Short mmCIF file of C-alpha atoms in Angstrom, two decimals:
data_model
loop_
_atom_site.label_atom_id
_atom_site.label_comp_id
_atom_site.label_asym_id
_atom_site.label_seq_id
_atom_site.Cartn_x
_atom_site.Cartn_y
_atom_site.Cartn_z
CA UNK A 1 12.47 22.43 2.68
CA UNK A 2 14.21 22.00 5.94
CA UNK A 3 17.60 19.54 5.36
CA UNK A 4 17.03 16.86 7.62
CA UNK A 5 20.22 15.47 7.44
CA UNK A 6 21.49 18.44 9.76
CA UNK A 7 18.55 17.96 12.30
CA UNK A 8 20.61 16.02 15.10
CA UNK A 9 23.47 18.24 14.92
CA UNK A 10 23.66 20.59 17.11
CA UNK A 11 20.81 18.55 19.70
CA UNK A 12 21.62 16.80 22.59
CA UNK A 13 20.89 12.38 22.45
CA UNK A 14 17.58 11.77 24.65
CA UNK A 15 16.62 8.35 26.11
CA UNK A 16 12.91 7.53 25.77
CA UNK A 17 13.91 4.15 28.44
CA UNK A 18 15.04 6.84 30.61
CA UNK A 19 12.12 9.08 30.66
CA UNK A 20 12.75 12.63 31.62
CA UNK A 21 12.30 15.93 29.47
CA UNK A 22 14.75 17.15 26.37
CA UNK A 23 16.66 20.42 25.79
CA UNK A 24 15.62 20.29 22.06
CA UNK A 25 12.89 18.30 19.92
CA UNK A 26 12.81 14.16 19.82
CA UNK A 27 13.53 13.46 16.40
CA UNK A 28 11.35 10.84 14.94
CA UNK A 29 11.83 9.26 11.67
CA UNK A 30 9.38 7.76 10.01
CA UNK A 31 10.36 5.69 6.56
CA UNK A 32 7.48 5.10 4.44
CA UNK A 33 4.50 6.69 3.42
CA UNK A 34 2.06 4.40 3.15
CA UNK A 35 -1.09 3.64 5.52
CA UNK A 36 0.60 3.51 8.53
CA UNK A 37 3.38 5.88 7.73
CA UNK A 38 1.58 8.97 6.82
CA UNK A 39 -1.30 8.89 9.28
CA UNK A 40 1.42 8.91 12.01
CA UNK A 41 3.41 11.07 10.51
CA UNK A 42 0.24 13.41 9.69
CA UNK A 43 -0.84 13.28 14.23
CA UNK A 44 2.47 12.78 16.07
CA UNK A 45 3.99 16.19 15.74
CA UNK A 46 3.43 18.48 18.74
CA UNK A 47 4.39 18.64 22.58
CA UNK A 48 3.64 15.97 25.44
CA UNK A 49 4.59 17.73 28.88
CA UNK A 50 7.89 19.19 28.36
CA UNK A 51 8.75 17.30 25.07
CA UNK A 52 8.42 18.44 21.69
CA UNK A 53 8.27 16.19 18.79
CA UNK A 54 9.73 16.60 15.25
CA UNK A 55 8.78 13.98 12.55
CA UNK A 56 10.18 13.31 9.81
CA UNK A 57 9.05 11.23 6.82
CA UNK A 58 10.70 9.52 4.35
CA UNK A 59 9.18 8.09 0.88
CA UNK A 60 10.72 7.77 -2.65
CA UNK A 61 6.84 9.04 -4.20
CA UNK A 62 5.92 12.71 -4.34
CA UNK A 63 2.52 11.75 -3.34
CA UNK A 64 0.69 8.84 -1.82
CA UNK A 65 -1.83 6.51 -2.93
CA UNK A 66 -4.26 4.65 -0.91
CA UNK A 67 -2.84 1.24 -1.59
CA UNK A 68 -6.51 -0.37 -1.96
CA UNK A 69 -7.21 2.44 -4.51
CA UNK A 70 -3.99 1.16 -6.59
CA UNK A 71 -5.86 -1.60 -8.87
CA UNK A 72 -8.21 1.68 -10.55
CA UNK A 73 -5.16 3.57 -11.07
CA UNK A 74 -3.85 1.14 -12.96
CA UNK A 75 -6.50 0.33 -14.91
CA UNK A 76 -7.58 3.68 -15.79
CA UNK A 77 -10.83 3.56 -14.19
CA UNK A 78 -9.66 6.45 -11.38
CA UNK A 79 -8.16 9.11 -12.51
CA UNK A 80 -4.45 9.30 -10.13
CA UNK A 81 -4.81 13.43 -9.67
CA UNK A 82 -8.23 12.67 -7.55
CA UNK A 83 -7.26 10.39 -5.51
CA UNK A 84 -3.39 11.18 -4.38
CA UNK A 85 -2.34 13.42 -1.75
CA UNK A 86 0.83 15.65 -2.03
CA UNK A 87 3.47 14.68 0.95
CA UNK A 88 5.00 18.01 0.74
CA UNK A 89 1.35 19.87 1.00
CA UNK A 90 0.38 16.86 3.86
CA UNK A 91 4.05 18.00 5.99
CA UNK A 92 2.75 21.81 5.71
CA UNK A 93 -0.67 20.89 7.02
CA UNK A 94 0.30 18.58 9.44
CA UNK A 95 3.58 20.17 10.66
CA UNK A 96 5.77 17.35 9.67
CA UNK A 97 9.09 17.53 7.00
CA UNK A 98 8.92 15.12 3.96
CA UNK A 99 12.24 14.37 2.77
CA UNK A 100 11.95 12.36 -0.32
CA UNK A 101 14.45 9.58 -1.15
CA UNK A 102 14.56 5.76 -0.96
CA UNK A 103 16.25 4.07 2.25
CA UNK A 104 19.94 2.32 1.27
CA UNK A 105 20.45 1.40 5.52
CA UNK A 106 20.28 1.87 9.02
CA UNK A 107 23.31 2.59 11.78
CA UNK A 108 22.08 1.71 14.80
CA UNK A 109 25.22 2.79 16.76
CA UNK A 110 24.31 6.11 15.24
CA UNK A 111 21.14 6.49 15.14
CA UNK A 112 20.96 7.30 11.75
CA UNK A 113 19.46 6.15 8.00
CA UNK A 114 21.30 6.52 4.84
CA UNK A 115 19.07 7.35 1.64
CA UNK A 116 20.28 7.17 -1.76
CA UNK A 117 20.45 9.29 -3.96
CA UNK A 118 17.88 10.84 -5.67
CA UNK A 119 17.57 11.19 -9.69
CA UNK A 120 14.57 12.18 -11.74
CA UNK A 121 14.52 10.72 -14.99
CA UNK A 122 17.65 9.85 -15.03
CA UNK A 123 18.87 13.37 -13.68
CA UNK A 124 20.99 13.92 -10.29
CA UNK A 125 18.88 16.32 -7.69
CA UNK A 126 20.06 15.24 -4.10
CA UNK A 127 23.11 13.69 -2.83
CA UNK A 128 23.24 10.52 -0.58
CA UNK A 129 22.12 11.82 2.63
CA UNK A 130 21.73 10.24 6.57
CA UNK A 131 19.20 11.30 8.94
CA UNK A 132 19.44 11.01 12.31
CA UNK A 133 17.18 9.60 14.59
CA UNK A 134 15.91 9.53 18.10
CA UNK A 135 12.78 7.36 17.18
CA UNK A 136 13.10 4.93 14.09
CA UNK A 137 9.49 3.70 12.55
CA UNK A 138 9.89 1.48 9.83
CA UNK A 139 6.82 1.53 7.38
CA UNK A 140 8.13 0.67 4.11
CA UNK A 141 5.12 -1.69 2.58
CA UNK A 142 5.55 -4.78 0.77
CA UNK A 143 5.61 -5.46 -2.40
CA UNK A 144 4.85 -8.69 -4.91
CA UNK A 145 6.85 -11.99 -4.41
CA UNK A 146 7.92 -13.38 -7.52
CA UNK A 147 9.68 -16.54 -5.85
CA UNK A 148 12.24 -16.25 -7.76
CA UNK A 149 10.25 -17.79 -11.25
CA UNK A 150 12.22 -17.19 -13.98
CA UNK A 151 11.67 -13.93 -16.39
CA UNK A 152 9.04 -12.39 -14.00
CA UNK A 153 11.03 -9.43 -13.16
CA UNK A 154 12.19 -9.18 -17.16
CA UNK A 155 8.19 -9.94 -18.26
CA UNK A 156 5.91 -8.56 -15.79
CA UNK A 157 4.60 -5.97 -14.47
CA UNK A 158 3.84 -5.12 -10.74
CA UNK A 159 1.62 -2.27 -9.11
CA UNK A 160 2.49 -2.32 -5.73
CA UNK A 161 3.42 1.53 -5.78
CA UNK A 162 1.84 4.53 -7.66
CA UNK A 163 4.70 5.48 -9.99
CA UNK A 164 3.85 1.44 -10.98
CA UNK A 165 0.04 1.75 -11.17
CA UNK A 166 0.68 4.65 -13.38
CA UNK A 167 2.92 3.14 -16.15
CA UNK A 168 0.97 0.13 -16.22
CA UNK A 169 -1.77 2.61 -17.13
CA UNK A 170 -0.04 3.81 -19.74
CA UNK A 171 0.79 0.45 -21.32
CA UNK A 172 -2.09 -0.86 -21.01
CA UNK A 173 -3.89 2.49 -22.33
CA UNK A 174 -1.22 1.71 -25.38
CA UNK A 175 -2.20 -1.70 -25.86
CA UNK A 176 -5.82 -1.68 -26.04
CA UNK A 177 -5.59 1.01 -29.01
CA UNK A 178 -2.98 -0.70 -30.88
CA UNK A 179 -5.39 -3.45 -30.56
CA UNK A 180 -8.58 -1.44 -31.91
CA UNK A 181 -6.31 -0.36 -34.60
CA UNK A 182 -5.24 -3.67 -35.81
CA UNK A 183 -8.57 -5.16 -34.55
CA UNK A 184 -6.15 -8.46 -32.98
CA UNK A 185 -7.10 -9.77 -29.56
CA UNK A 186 -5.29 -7.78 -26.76
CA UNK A 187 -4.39 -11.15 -23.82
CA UNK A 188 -3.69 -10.09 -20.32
CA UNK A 189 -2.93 -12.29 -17.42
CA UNK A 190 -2.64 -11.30 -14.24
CA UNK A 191 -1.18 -13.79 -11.63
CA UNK A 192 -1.98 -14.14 -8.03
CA UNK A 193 -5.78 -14.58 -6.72
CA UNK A 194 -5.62 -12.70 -3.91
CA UNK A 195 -7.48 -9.08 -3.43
CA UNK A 196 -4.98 -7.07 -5.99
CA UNK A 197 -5.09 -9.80 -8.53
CA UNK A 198 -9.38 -9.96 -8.70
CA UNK A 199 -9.83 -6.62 -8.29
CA UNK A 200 -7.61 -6.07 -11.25
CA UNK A 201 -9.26 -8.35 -13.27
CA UNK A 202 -12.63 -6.44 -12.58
CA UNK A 203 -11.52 -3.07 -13.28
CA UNK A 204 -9.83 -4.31 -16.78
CA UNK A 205 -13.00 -5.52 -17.59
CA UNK A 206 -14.57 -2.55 -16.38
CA UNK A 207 -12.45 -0.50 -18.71
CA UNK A 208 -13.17 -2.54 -21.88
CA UNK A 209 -16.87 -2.11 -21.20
CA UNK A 210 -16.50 2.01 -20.04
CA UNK A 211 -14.49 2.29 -23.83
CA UNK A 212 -17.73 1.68 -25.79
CA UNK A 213 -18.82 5.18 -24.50
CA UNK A 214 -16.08 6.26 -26.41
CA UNK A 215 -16.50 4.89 -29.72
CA UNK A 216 -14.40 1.77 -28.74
CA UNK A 217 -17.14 -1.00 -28.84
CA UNK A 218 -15.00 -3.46 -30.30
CA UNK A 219 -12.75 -3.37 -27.49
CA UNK A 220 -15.13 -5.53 -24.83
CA UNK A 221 -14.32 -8.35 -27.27
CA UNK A 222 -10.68 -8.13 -28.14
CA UNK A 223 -9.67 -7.80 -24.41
CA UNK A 224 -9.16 -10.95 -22.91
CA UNK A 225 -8.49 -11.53 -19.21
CA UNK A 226 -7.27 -14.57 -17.53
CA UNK A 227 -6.66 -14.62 -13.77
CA UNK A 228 -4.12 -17.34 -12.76
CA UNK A 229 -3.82 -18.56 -9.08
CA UNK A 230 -1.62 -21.41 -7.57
CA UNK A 231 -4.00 -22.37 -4.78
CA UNK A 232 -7.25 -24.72 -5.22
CA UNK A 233 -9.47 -21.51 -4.42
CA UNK A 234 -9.40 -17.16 -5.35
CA UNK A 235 -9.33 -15.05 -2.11
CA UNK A 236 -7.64 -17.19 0.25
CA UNK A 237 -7.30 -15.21 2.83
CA UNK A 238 -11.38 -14.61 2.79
CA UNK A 239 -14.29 -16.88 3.97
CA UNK A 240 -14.90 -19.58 1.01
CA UNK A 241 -18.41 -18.08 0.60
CA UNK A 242 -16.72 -14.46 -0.54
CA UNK A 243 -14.18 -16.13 -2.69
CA UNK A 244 -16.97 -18.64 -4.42
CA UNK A 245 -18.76 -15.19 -5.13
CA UNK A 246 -16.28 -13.61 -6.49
CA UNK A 247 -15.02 -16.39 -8.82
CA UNK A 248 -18.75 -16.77 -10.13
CA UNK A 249 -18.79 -13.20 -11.08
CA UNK A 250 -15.71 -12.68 -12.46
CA UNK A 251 -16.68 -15.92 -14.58
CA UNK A 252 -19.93 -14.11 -15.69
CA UNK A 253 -17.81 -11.27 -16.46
CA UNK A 254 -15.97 -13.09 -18.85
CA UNK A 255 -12.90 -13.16 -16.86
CA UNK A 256 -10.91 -16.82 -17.45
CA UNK A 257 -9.89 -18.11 -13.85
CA UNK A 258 -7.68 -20.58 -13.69
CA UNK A 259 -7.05 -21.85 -9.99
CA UNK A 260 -4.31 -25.03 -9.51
CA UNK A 261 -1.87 -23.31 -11.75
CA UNK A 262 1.67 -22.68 -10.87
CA UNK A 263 3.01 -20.57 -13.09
CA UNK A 264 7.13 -21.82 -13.80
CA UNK A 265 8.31 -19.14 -16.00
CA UNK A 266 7.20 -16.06 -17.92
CA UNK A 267 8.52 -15.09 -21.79
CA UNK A 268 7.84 -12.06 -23.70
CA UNK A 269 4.09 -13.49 -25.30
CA UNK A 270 3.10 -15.95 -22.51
CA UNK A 271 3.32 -17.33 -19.23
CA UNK A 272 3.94 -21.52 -19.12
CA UNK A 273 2.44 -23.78 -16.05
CA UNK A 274 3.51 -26.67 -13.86
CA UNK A 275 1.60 -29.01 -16.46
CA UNK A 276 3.27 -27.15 -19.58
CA UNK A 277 0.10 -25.20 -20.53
CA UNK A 278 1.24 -22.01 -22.23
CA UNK A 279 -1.15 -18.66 -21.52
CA UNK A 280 -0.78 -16.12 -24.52
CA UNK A 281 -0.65 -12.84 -22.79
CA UNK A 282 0.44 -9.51 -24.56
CA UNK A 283 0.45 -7.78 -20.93
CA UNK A 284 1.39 -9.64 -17.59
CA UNK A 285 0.61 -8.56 -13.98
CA UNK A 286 2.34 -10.45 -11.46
CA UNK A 287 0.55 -9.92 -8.05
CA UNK A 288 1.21 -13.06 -6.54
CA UNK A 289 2.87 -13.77 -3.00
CA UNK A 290 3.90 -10.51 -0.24
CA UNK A 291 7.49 -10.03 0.90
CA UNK A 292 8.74 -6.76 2.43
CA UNK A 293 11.48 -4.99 -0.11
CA UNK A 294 14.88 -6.78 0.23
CA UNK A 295 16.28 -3.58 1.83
CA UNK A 296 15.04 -5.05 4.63
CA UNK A 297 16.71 -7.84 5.28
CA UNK A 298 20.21 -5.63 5.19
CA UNK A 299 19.01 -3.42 8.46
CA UNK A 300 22.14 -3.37 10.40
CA UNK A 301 21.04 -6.88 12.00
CA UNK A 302 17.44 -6.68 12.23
CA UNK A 303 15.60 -10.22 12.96
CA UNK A 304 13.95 -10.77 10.11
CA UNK A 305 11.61 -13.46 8.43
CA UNK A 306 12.09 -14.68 5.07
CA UNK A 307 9.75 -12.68 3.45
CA UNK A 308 12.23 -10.15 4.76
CA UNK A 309 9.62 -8.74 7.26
CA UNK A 310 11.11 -7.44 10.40
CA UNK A 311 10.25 -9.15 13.24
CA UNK A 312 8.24 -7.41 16.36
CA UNK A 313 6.81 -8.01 19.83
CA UNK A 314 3.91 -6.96 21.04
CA UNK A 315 4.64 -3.40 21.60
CA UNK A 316 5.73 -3.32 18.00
CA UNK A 317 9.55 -2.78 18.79
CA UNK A 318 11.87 -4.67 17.12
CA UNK A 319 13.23 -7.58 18.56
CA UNK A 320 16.50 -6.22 18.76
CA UNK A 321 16.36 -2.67 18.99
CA UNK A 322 14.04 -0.83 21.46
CA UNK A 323 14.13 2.59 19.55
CA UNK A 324 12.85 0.97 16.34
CA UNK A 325 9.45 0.05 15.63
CA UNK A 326 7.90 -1.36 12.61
CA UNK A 327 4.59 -1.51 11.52
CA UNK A 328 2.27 -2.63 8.65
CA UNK A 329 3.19 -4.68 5.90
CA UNK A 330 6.98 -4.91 6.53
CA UNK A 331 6.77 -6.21 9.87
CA UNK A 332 5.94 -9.53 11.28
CA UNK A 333 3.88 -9.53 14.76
CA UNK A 334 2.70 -12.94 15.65
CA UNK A 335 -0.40 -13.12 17.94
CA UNK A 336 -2.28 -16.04 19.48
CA UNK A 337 -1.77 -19.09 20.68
CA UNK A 338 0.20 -21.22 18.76
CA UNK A 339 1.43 -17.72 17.16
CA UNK A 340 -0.09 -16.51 13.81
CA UNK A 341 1.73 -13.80 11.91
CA UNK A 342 -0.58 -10.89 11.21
CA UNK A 343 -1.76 -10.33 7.95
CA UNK A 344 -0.53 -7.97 5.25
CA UNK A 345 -3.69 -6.21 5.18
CA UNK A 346 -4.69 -1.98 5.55
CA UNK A 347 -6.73 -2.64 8.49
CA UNK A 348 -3.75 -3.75 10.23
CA UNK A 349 -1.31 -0.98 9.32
CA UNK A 350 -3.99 1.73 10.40
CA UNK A 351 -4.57 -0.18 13.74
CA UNK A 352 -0.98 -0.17 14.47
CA UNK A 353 -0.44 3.54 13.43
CA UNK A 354 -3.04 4.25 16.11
CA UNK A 355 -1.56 2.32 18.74
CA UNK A 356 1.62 4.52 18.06
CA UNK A 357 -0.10 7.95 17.96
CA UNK A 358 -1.77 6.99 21.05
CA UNK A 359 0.98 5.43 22.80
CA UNK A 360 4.13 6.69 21.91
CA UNK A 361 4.09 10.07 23.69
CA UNK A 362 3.73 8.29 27.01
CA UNK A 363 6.38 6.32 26.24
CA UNK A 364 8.60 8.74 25.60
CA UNK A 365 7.88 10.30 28.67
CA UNK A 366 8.40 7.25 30.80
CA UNK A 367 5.84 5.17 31.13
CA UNK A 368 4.98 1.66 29.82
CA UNK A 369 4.27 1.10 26.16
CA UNK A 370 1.40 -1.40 26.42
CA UNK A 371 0.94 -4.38 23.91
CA UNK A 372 -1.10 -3.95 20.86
CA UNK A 373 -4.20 -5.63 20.09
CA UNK A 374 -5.68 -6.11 16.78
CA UNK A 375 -9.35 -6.60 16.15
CA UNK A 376 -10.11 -8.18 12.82
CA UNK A 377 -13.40 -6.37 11.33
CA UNK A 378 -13.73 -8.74 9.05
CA UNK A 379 -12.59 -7.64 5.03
CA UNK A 380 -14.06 -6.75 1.94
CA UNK A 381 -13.48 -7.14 -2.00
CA UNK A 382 -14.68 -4.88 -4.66
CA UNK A 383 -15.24 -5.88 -7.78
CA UNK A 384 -15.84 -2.15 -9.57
CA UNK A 385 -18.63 -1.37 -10.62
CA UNK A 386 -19.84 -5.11 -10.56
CA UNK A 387 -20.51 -5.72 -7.25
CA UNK A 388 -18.49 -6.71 -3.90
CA UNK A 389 -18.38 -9.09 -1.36
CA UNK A 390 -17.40 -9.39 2.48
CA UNK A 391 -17.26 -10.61 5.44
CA UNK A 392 -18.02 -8.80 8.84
CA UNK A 393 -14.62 -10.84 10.66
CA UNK A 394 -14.38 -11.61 14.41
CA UNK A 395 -15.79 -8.90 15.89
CA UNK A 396 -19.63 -7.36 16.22
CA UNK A 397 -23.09 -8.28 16.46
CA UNK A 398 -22.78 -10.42 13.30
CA UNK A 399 -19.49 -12.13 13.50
CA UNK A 400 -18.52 -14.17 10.29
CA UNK A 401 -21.63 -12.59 8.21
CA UNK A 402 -21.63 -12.42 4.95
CA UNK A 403 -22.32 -9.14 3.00
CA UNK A 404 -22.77 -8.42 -0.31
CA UNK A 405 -24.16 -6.10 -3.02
CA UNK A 406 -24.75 -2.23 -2.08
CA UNK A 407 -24.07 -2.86 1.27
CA UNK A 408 -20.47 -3.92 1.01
CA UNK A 409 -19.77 -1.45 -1.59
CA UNK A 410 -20.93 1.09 1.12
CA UNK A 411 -18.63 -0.60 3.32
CA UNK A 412 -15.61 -0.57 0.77
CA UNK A 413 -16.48 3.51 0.53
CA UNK A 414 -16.31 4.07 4.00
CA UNK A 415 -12.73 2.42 4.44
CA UNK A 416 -11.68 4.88 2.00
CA UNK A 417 -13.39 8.01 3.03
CA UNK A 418 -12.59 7.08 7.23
CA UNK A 419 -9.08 6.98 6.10
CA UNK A 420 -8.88 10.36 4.24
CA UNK A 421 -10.87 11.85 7.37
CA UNK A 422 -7.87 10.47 9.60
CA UNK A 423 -5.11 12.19 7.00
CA UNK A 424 -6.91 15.77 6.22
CA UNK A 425 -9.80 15.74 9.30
CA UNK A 426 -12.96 15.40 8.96
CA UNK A 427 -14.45 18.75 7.17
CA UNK A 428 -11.51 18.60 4.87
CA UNK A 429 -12.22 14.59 4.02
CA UNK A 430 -15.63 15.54 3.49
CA UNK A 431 -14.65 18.39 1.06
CA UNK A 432 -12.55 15.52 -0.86
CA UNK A 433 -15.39 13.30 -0.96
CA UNK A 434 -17.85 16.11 -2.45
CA UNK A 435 -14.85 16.27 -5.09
CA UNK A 436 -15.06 13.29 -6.29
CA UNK A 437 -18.65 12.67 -6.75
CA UNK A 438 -18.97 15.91 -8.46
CA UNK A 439 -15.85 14.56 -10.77
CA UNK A 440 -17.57 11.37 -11.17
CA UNK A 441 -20.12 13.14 -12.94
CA UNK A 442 -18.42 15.83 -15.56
CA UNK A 443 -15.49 13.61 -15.99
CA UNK A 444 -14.65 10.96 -18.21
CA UNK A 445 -15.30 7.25 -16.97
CA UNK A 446 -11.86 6.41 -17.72
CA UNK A 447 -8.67 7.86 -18.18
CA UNK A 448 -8.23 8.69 -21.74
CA UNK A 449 -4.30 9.19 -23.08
CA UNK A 450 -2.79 12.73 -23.18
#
């Protein structure tokens, strides 16, 4: 693997403002390998006119994760070796270097990050290490907000990343057959009614019902689920029609849904509400609230909101800092009139990653790095195998309409499968597709401990 801390060494500083050609590649670094990060890290290396690009990306996983995907990795309902792609096999396809490691800070002055260092289960393998930079594009994610409620972080688990999907798996794999074994009720909760939160609570359910295949009957009546949301309504950030859908469903499924509940605190066996009602919960999921990680807020005098998302203008450069961009979930574009910030939502992140790929070559070249403009298609959520439910958003023949059934669990496919098209082309995508139907088939319908 090429040591990208030694990249800006011996190569002379280039000025995207000030157009022109460079003696040696334009370094840019991209932190994050999430939506955004990886599909432009996956198209921007190459040439434009006389200037050669080298990218870099930076991510503290081996492999990535579709973040939409992360719910059925948690839940065992998709297995994590279909469905993740390799960064280190991604850089040698598409010409980029991955240099794992988790950002620690930026020096603007320099031009360069600082990672920490990295360990592996508990064991040293690289040093703290800076990069240097000629382009910095900030795609770090977001993660749950936990608002500070006391013993969340000490009680509760997360999934916002796929080393986190995957031990939740495992717990919850460990759970359910301590609680066949002992035939006691096995109580999770999962908090936060947003997309994450119900499309957890439908794959859990989806897993007790896929164990009776297995000789685990028993287990679609000891699992209990509760789903626990602070607002008066699930799926706020969907038309009511989607999120009355939903709810009804998950109801049917025998999913408990409390809505109006604030949770206050979380202890080892429960979670206790605003009113003082205690939920008995074995396993808790917080996926509540989005904030970008607190790294953020510490980058060398970024404007930031306080949901630590870096603030951009239209271009998607930061507000203080030409060179840097951000993009997706960590950043904070506000569009409209009065100004609304984006949402955290994939459709954004990819639409900003192509704005870059298409974009950022002229700009370093010289010429004017338009504004970006975001198109909501409207959003859909899946509920498993159960069913799913959408809108078609602001833009179409049938703005605002309401989908449901096959056809939005068509539409929820072809999200996924457009995205792995964009990351591996589209013969390759295809290929991966083929994959996993045939898997779906001669594999088991969950995943089973090793």
């Amino acid at each position: 693997m090429q040591k990208s801390s030694t990249l800006s060494d011996k190569r002379q500083r280039h000025d995207p403002e000030k157009g022109g050609t460079a003696s040696r590649p334009h370094q840019i670094v991209v932190v994050g390998g999430g939506i955004a990060g990886l599909e432009i890290a996956s198209k921007l290396p190459g040439s434009i006119g006389g200037t050669s690009l080298a990218v870099t990306l930076i991510d503290r996983e081996p492999a990535y994760v579709w973040k939409p995907m992360l719910h059925t990795i948690a839940a065992g309902t998709t297995d994590v070796s279909q469905q993740q792609t390799s960064y280190i096999s991604q850089a040698r396809n598409r010409r980029f270097v991955f240099e794992p490691g988790e950002l620690k800070g930026i020096d603007r002055k320099e031009r360069k990050v600082y990672l920490n260092p990295l360990e592996i289960d508990g064991r040293p393998i690289l040093p703290e290490r800076a990069i240097s930079y000629d382009t910095l594009i900030l795609a770090t994610g977001s993660e749950a907000n936990d608002f500070g409620t006391p013993g969340v972080r000490e009680h509760c688990r997360t999934i916002d990343s796929r080393s986190q999907a995957m031990k939740f798996n495992r717990e919850v794999m460990a759970h359910m057959l301590e609680a066949l074994a002992a035939k006691t009720p096995l109580n999770i909760a999962v908090v936060g009614g947003g997309a994450t939160g119900v499309e957890l609570a439908a794959e859990l359910v989806q897993l007790a019902d896929a164990s009776a295949h297995y000789g685990a009957a028993a287990l679609r009546d000891q699992v209990k689920v509760t789903l626990i949301e602070s607002g008066k309504n699930l799926l706020g950030a969907f038309p009511e029609r989607v999120a009355l859908a939903a709810r009804e469903r998950l109801e049917r499924l025998g999913v408990a849904v409390l809505t109006g509940a604030r949770v206050v605190a979380a202890e080892a066996g429960c979670l206790r509400l605003a009113d003082g009602t205690e939920i008995n919960a074995e396993l808790k999921v917080w996926a509540a609230g989005v904030k970008a990680a607190d790294v953020c807020a510490s980058f060398d005098g970024l404007e930031v909101t306080r949901n630590n998302q870096i603030v951009v203008g239209p271009t998607l450069q930061t507000t203080l800092d030409p060179r840097i961009f951000a993009v997706g979930d960590c950043s904070s574009l506000s569009v409209g009139d009065p100004g609304k910030p984006l949402p955290p939502a994939a459709q954004v992140a990819h639409q900003q990653a192509s704005h870059l790929i298409r974009h950022l070559p002229g700009w370093l070249e010289g010429r004017e790095l338009p504004s970006f403009s975001y198109r909501d298609f409207g959003s859909i959520v899946s509920l498993g195998g159960y069913g799913a439910y959408g809108s078609l958003g602001q833009f179409g023949l049938f703005t605002g309409g309401f989908i449901r059934g096959r056809v939005a669990q068509l539409g929820h496919v072809l999200l996924y499968r457009s995205h792995q098209s964009r990351l591996h082309g589209f013969w390759r995508g295809g290929l991966i597709w083929l994959a996993d139907i045939i898997n779906s088939h001669v594999r088991a319908r969950i995943r089973l401990p090793d």
